[in-house]
PDB file of C-alpha atoms in Angstrom:
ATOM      1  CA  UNK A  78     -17.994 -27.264  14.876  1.00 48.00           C
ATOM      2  CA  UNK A  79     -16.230 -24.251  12.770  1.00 46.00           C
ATOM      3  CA  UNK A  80     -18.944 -24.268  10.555  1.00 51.00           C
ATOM      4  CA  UNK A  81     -20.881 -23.587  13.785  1.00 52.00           C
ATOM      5  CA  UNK A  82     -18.838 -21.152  14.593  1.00 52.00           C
ATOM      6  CA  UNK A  83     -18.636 -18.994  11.732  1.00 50.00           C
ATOM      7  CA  UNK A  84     -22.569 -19.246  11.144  1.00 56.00           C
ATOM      8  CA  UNK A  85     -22.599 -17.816  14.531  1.00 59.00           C
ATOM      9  CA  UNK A  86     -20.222 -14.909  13.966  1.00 55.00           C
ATOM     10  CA  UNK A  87     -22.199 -13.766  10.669  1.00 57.00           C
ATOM     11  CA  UNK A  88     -25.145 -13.751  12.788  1.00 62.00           C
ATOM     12  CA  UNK A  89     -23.042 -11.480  14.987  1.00 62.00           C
ATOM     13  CA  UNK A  90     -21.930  -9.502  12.605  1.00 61.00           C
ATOM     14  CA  UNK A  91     -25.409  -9.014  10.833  1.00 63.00           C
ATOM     15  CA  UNK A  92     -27.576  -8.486  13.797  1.00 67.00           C
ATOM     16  CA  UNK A  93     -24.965  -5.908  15.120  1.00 65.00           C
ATOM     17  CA  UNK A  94     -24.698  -3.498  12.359  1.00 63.00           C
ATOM     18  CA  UNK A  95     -28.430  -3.703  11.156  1.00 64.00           C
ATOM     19  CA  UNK A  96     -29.809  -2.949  14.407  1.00 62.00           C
ATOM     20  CA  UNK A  97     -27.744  -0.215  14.974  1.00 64.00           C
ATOM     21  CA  UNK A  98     -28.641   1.622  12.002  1.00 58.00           C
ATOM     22  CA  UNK A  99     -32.032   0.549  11.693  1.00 56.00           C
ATOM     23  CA  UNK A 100     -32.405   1.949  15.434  1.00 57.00           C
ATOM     24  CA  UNK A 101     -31.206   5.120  14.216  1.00 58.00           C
ATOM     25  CA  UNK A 102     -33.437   5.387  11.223  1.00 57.00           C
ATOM     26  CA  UNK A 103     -36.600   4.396  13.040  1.00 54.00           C
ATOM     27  CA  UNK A 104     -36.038   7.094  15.809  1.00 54.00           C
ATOM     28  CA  UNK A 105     -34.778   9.330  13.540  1.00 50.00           C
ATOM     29  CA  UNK A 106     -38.259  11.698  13.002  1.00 48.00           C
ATOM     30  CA  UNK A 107     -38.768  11.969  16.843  1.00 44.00           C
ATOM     31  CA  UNK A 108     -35.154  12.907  17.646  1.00 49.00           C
ATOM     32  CA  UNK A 109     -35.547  15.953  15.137  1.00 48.00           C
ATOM     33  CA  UNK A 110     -38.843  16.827  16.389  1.00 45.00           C
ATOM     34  CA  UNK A 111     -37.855  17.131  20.116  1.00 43.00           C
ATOM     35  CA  UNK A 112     -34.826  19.754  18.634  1.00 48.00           C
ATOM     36  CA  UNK A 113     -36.883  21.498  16.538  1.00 48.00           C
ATOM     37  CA  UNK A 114     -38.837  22.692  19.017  1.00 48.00           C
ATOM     38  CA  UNK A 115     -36.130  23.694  21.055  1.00 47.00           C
ATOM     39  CA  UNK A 116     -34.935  25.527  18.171  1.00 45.00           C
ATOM     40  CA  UNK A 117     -38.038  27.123  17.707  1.00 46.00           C
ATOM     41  CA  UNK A 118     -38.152  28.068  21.912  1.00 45.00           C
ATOM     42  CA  UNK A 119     -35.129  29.829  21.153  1.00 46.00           C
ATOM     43  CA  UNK A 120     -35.898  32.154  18.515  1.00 46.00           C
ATOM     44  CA  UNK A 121     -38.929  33.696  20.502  1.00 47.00           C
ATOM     45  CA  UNK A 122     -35.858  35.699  22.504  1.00 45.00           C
ATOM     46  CA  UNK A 123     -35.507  39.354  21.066  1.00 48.00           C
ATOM     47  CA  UNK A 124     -32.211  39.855  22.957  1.00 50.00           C
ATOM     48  CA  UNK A 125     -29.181  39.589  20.449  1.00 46.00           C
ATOM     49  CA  UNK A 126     -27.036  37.056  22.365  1.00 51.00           C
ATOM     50  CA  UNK A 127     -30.104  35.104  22.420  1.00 52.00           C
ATOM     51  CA  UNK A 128     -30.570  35.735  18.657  1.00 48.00           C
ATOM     52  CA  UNK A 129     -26.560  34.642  18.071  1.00 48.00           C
ATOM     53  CA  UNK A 130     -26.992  31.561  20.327  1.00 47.00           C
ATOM     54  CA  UNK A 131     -30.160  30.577  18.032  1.00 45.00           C
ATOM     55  CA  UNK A 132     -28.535  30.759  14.947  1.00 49.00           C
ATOM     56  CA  UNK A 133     -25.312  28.861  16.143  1.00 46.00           C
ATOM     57  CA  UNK A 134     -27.769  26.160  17.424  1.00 51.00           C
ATOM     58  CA  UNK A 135     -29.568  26.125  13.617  1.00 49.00           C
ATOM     59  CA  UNK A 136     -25.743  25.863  12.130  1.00 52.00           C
ATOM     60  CA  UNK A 137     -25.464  22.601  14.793  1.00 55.00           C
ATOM     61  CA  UNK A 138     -29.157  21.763  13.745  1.00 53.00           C
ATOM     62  CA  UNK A 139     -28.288  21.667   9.959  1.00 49.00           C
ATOM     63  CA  UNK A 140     -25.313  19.457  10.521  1.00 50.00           C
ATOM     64  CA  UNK A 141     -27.282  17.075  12.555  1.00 52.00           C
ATOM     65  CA  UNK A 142     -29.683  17.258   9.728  1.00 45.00           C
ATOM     66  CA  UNK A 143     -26.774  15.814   7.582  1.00 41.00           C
ATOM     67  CA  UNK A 144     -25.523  13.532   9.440  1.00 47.00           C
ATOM     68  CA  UNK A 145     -29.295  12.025  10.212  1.00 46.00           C
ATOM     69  CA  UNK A 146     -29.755  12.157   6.582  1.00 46.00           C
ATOM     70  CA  UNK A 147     -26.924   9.980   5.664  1.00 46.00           C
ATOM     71  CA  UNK A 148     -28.084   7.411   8.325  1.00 53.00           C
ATOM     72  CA  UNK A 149     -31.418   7.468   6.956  1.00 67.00           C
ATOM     73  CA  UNK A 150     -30.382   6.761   3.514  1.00 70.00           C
ATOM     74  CA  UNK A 151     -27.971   3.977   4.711  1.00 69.00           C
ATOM     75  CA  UNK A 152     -30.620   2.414   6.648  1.00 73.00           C
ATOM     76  CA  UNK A 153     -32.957   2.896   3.892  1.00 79.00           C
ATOM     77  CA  UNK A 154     -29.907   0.794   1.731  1.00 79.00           C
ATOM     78  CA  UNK A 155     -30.304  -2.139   4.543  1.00 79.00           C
ATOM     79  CA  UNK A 156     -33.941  -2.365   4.609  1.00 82.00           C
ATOM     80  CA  UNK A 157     -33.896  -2.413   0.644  1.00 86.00           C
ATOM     81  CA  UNK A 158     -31.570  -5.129   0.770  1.00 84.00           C
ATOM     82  CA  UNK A 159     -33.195  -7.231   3.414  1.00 85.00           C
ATOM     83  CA  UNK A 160     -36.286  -7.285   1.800  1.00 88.00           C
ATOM     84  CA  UNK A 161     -34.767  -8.768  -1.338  1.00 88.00           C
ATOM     85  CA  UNK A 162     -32.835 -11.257   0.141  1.00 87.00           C
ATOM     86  CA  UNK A 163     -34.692 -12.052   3.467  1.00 88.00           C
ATOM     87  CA  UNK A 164     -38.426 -11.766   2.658  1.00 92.00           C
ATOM     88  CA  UNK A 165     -41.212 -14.133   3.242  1.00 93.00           C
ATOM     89  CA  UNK A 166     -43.901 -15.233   0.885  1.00 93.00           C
ATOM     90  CA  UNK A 167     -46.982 -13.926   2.406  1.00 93.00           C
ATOM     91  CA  UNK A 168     -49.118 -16.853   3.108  1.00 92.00           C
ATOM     92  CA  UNK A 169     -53.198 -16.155   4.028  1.00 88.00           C
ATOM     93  CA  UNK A 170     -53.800 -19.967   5.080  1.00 88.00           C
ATOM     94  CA  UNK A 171     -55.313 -19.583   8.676  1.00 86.00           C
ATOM     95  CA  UNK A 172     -54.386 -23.380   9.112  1.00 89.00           C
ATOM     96  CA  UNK A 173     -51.106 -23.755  11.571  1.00 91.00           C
ATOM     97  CA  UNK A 174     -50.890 -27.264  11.271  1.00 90.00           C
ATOM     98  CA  UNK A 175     -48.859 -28.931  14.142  1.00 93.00           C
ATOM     99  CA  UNK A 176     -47.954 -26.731  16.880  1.00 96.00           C
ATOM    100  CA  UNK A 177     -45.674 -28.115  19.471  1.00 96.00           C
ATOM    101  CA  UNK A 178     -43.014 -24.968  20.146  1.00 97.00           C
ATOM    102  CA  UNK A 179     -44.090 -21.574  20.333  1.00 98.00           C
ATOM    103  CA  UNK A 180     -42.045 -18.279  20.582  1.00 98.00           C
ATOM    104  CA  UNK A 181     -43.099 -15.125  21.509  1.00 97.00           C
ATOM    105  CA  UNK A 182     -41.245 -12.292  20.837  1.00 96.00           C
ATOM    106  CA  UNK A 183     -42.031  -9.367  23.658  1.00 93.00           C
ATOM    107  CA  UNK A 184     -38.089  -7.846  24.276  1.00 89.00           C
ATOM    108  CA  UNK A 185     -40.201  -4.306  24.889  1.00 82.00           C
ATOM    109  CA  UNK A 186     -39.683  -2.559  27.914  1.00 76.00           C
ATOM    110  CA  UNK A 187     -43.638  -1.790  28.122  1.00 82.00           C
ATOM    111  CA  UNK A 188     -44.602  -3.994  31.407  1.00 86.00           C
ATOM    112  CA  UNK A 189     -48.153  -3.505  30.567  1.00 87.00           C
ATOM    113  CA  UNK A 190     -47.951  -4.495  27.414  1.00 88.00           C
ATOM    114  CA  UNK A 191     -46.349  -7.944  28.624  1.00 91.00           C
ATOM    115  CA  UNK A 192     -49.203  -8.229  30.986  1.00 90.00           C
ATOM    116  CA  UNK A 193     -51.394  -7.593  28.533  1.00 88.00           C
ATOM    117  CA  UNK A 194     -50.343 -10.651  26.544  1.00 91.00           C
ATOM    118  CA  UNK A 195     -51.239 -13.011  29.545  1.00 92.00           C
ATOM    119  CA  UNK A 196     -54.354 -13.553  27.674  1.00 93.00           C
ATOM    120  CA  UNK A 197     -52.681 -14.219  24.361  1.00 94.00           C
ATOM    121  CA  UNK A 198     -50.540 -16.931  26.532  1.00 95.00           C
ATOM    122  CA  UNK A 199     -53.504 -18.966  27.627  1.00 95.00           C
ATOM    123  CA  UNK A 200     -54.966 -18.896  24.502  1.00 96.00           C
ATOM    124  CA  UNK A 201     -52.257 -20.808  22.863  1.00 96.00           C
ATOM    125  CA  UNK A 202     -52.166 -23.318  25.505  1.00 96.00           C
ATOM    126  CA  UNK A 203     -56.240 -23.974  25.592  1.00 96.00           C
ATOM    127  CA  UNK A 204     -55.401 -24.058  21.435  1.00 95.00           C
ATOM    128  CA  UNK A 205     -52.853 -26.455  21.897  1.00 95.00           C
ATOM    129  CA  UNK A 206     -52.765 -27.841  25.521  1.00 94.00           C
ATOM    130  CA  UNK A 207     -49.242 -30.005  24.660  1.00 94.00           C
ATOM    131  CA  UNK A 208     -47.159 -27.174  23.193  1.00 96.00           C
ATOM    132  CA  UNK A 209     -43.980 -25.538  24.420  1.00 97.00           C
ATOM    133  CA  UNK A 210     -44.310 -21.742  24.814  1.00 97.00           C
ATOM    134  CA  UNK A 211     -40.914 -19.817  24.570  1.00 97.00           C
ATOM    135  CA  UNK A 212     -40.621 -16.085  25.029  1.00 97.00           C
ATOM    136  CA  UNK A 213     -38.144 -13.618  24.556  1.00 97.00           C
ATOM    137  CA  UNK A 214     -38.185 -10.666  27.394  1.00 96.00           C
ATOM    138  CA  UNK A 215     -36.383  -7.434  28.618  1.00 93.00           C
ATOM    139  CA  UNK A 216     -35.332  -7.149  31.954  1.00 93.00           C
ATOM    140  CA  UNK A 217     -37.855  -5.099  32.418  1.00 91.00           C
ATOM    141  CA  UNK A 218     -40.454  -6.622  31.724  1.00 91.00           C
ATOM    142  CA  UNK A 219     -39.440 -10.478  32.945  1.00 91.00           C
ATOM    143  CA  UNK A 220     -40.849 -10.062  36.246  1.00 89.00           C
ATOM    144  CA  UNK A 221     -44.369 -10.132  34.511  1.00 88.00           C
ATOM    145  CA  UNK A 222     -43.850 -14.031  33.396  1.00 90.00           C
ATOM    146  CA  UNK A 223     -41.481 -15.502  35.991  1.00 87.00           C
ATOM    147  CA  UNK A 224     -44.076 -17.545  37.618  1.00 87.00           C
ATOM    148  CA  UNK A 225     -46.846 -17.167  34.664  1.00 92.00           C
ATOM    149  CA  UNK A 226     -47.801 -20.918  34.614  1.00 92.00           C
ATOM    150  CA  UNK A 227     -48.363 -20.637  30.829  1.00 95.00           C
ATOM    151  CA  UNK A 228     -44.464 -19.710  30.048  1.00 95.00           C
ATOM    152  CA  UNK A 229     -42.327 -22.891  29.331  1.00 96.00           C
ATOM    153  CA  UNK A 230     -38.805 -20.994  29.268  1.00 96.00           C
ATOM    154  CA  UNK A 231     -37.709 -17.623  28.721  1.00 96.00           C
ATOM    155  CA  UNK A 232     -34.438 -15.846  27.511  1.00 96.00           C
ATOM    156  CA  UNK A 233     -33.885 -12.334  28.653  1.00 95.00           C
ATOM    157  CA  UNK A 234     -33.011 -10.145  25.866  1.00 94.00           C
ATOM    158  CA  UNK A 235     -30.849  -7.435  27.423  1.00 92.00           C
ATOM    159  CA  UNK A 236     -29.733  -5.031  25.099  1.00 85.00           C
ATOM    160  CA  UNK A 237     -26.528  -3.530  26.556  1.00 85.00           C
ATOM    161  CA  UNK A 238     -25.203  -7.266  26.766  1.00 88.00           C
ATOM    162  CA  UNK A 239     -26.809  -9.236  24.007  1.00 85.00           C
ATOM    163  CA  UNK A 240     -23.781  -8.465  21.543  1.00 83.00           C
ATOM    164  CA  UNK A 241     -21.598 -10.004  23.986  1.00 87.00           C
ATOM    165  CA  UNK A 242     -19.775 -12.964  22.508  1.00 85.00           C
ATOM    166  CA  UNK A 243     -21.309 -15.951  24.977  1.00 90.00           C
ATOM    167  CA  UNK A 244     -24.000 -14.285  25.578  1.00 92.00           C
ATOM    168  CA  UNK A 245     -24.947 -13.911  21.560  1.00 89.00           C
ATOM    169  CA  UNK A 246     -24.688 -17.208  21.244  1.00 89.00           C
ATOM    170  CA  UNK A 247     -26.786 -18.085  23.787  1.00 93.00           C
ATOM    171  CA  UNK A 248     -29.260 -16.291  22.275  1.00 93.00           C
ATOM    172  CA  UNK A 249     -28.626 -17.530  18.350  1.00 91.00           C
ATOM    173  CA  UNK A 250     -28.611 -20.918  20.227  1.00 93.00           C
ATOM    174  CA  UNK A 251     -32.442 -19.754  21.915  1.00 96.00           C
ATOM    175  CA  UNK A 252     -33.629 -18.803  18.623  1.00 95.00           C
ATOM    176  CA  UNK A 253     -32.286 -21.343  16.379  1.00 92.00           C
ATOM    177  CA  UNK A 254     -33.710 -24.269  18.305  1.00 93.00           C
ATOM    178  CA  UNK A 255     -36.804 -24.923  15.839  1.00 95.00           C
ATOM    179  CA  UNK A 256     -40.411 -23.636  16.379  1.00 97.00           C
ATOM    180  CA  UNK A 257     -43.539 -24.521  14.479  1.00 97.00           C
ATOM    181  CA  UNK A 258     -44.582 -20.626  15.101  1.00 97.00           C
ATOM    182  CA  UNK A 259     -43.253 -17.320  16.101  1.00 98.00           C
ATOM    183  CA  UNK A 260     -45.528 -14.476  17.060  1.00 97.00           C
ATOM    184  CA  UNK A 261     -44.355 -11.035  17.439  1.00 96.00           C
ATOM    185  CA  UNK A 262     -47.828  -8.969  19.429  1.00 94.00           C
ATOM    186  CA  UNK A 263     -47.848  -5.413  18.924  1.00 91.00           C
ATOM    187  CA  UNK A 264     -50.104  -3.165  20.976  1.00 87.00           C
ATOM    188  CA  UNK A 265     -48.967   0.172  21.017  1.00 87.00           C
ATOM    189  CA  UNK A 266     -45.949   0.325  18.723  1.00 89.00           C
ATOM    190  CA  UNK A 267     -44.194  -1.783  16.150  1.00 91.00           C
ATOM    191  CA  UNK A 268     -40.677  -3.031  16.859  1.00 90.00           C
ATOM    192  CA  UNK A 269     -38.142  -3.921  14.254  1.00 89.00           C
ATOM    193  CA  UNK A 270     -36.168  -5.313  16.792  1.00 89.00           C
ATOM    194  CA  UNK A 271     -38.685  -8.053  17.255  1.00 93.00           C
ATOM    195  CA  UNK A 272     -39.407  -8.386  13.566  1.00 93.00           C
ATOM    196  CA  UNK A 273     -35.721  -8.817  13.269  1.00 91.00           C
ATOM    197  CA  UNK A 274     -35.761 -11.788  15.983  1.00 93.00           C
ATOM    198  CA  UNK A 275     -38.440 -13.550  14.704  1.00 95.00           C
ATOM    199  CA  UNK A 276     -36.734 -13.988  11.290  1.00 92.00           C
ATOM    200  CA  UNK A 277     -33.578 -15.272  12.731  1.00 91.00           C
ATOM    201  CA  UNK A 278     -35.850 -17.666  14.336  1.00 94.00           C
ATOM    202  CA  UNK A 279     -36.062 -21.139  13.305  1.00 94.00           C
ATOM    203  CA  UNK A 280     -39.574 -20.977  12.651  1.00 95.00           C
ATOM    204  CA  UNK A 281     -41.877 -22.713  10.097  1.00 95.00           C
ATOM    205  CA  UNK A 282     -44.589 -19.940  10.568  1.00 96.00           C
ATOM    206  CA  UNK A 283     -43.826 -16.333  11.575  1.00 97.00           C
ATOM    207  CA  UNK A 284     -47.151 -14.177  12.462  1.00 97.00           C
ATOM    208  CA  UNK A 285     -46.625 -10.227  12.642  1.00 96.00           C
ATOM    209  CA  UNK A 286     -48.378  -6.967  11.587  1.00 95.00           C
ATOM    210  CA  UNK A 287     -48.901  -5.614   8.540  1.00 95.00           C
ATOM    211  CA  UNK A 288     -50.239  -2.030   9.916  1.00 95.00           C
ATOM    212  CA  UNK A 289     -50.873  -0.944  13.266  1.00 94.00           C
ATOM    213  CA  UNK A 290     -53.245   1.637  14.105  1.00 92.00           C
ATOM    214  CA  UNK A 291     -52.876   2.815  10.322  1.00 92.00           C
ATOM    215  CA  UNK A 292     -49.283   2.826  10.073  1.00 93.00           C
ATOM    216  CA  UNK A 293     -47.206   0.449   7.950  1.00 93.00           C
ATOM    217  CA  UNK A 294     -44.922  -1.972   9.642  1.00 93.00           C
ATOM    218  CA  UNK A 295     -42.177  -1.229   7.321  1.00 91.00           C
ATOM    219  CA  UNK A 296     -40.284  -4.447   8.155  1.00 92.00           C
ATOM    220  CA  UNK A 297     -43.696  -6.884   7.797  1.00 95.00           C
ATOM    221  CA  UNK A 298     -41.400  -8.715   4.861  1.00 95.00           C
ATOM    222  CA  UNK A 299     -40.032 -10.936   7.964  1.00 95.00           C
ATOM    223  CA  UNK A 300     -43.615 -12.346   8.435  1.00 96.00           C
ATOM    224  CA  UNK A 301     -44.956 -15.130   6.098  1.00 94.00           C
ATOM    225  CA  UNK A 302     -48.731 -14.229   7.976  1.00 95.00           C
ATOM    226  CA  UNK A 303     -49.844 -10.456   8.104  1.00 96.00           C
ATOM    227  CA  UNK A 304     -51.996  -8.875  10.113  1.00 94.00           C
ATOM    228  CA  UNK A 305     -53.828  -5.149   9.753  1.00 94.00           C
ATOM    229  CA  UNK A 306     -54.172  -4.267  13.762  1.00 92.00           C
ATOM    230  CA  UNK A 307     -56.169  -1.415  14.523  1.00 92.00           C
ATOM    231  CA  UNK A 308     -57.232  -0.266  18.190  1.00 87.00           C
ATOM    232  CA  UNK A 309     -58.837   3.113  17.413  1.00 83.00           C
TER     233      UNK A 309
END
């Protein structure tokens, strides 16, 4: 039971401090983007107030800058180091072999997109008619699958309250209860956060993207089966 116990807070401890700074790296590029601009919105104004209040906002700009950049290169570190120690062997066989537990992985807040995968559900189940499907979802997004005749069980991933102490392990517990395959869908972005689930899954087979739309799923190291998606 303490051996339990303290594989449960290293998961805790992991999962907290990698998705934090992995968050911040990934949405790094936008964040800067959306100031730039209102840097740039600023410096249109001739007026000299105007011009002091730009500059002060460039000097606040620049130390962002900084302070991104050392975030960046930290979660750069983390990445490194999880694909050394926590890749998968890519593995092209198509063949699944027995599938009796599925998991899903669709904690996005995108409704449509979890209505979208309706048709990935029932695909699965004509595949293999006795399997469990299991499915991670936001709040958001749960009211999609409540009464989806295709979903087995369901764990709500709520970020706010997932580093809770019970509620963690409830979820370690969720994840950790063996699957023969995990499948993370991607449809209009790529989430680490999934990719991150689906390797502290007990899985024998974890099925991801490699690319989507053209752009590299940095994190496709979790999945032992690749895929290039591309919807253009």
């Amino acid at each position: 039971m303490l051996k339990f116990f303290l594989y449960i807070l290293l998961f805790y401890i992991l999962f907290r401090l990698i998705y934090t700074m992995l968050k911040n790296f990934f949405s790094t590029k936008s964040n800067t983007e959306i100031k730039s601009n209102q840097v740039k919105r600023k410096s249109k104004f001739e007026d000299v107030e105007e011009a002091k209040y730009v500059e002060i906002k460039s000097s606040d700009k620049d130390k962002k800058w900084f302070n991104m950049a050392h975030t960046s290169a930290l979660s750069k570190i983390i990445l490194s180091f999880l694909k050394k120690y926590y890749s998968i062997k890519e593995n092209n066989n198509c063949d699944l072999g027995e599938v009796k537990k599925v998991l899903i992985v669709r904690q996005h807040n995108q409704l449509g997109d979890m209505l979208a995968s309706v048709s990935l559900f029932r695909a699965i189940k004509e595949k293999y008619p006795d399997s469990k499907l299991s499915l991670i979802v936001s709040p958001v997004n749960k009211a999609a699958v409540i009464k989806n005749k295709y979903i087995d069980s369901y764990f709500v991933f709520d970020k706010p309250k997932i580093f809770l102490p019970i509620r963690f392990i409830k979820f370690i517990r969720y994840l950790r209860q063996g699957f023969d395959v995990v499948i993370v869908p991607s449809t209009v972005s790529i989430s680490f956060t999934s990719n991150l689930i689906s390797r502290i899954s007990k899985s024998r087979v974890r099925i991801g993207v490699e690319s989507l739309d053209g752009k590299v799923n940095e994190s496709s190291f979790f999945f032992d089966k690749r895929i290039k998606l591309d919807w253009r």
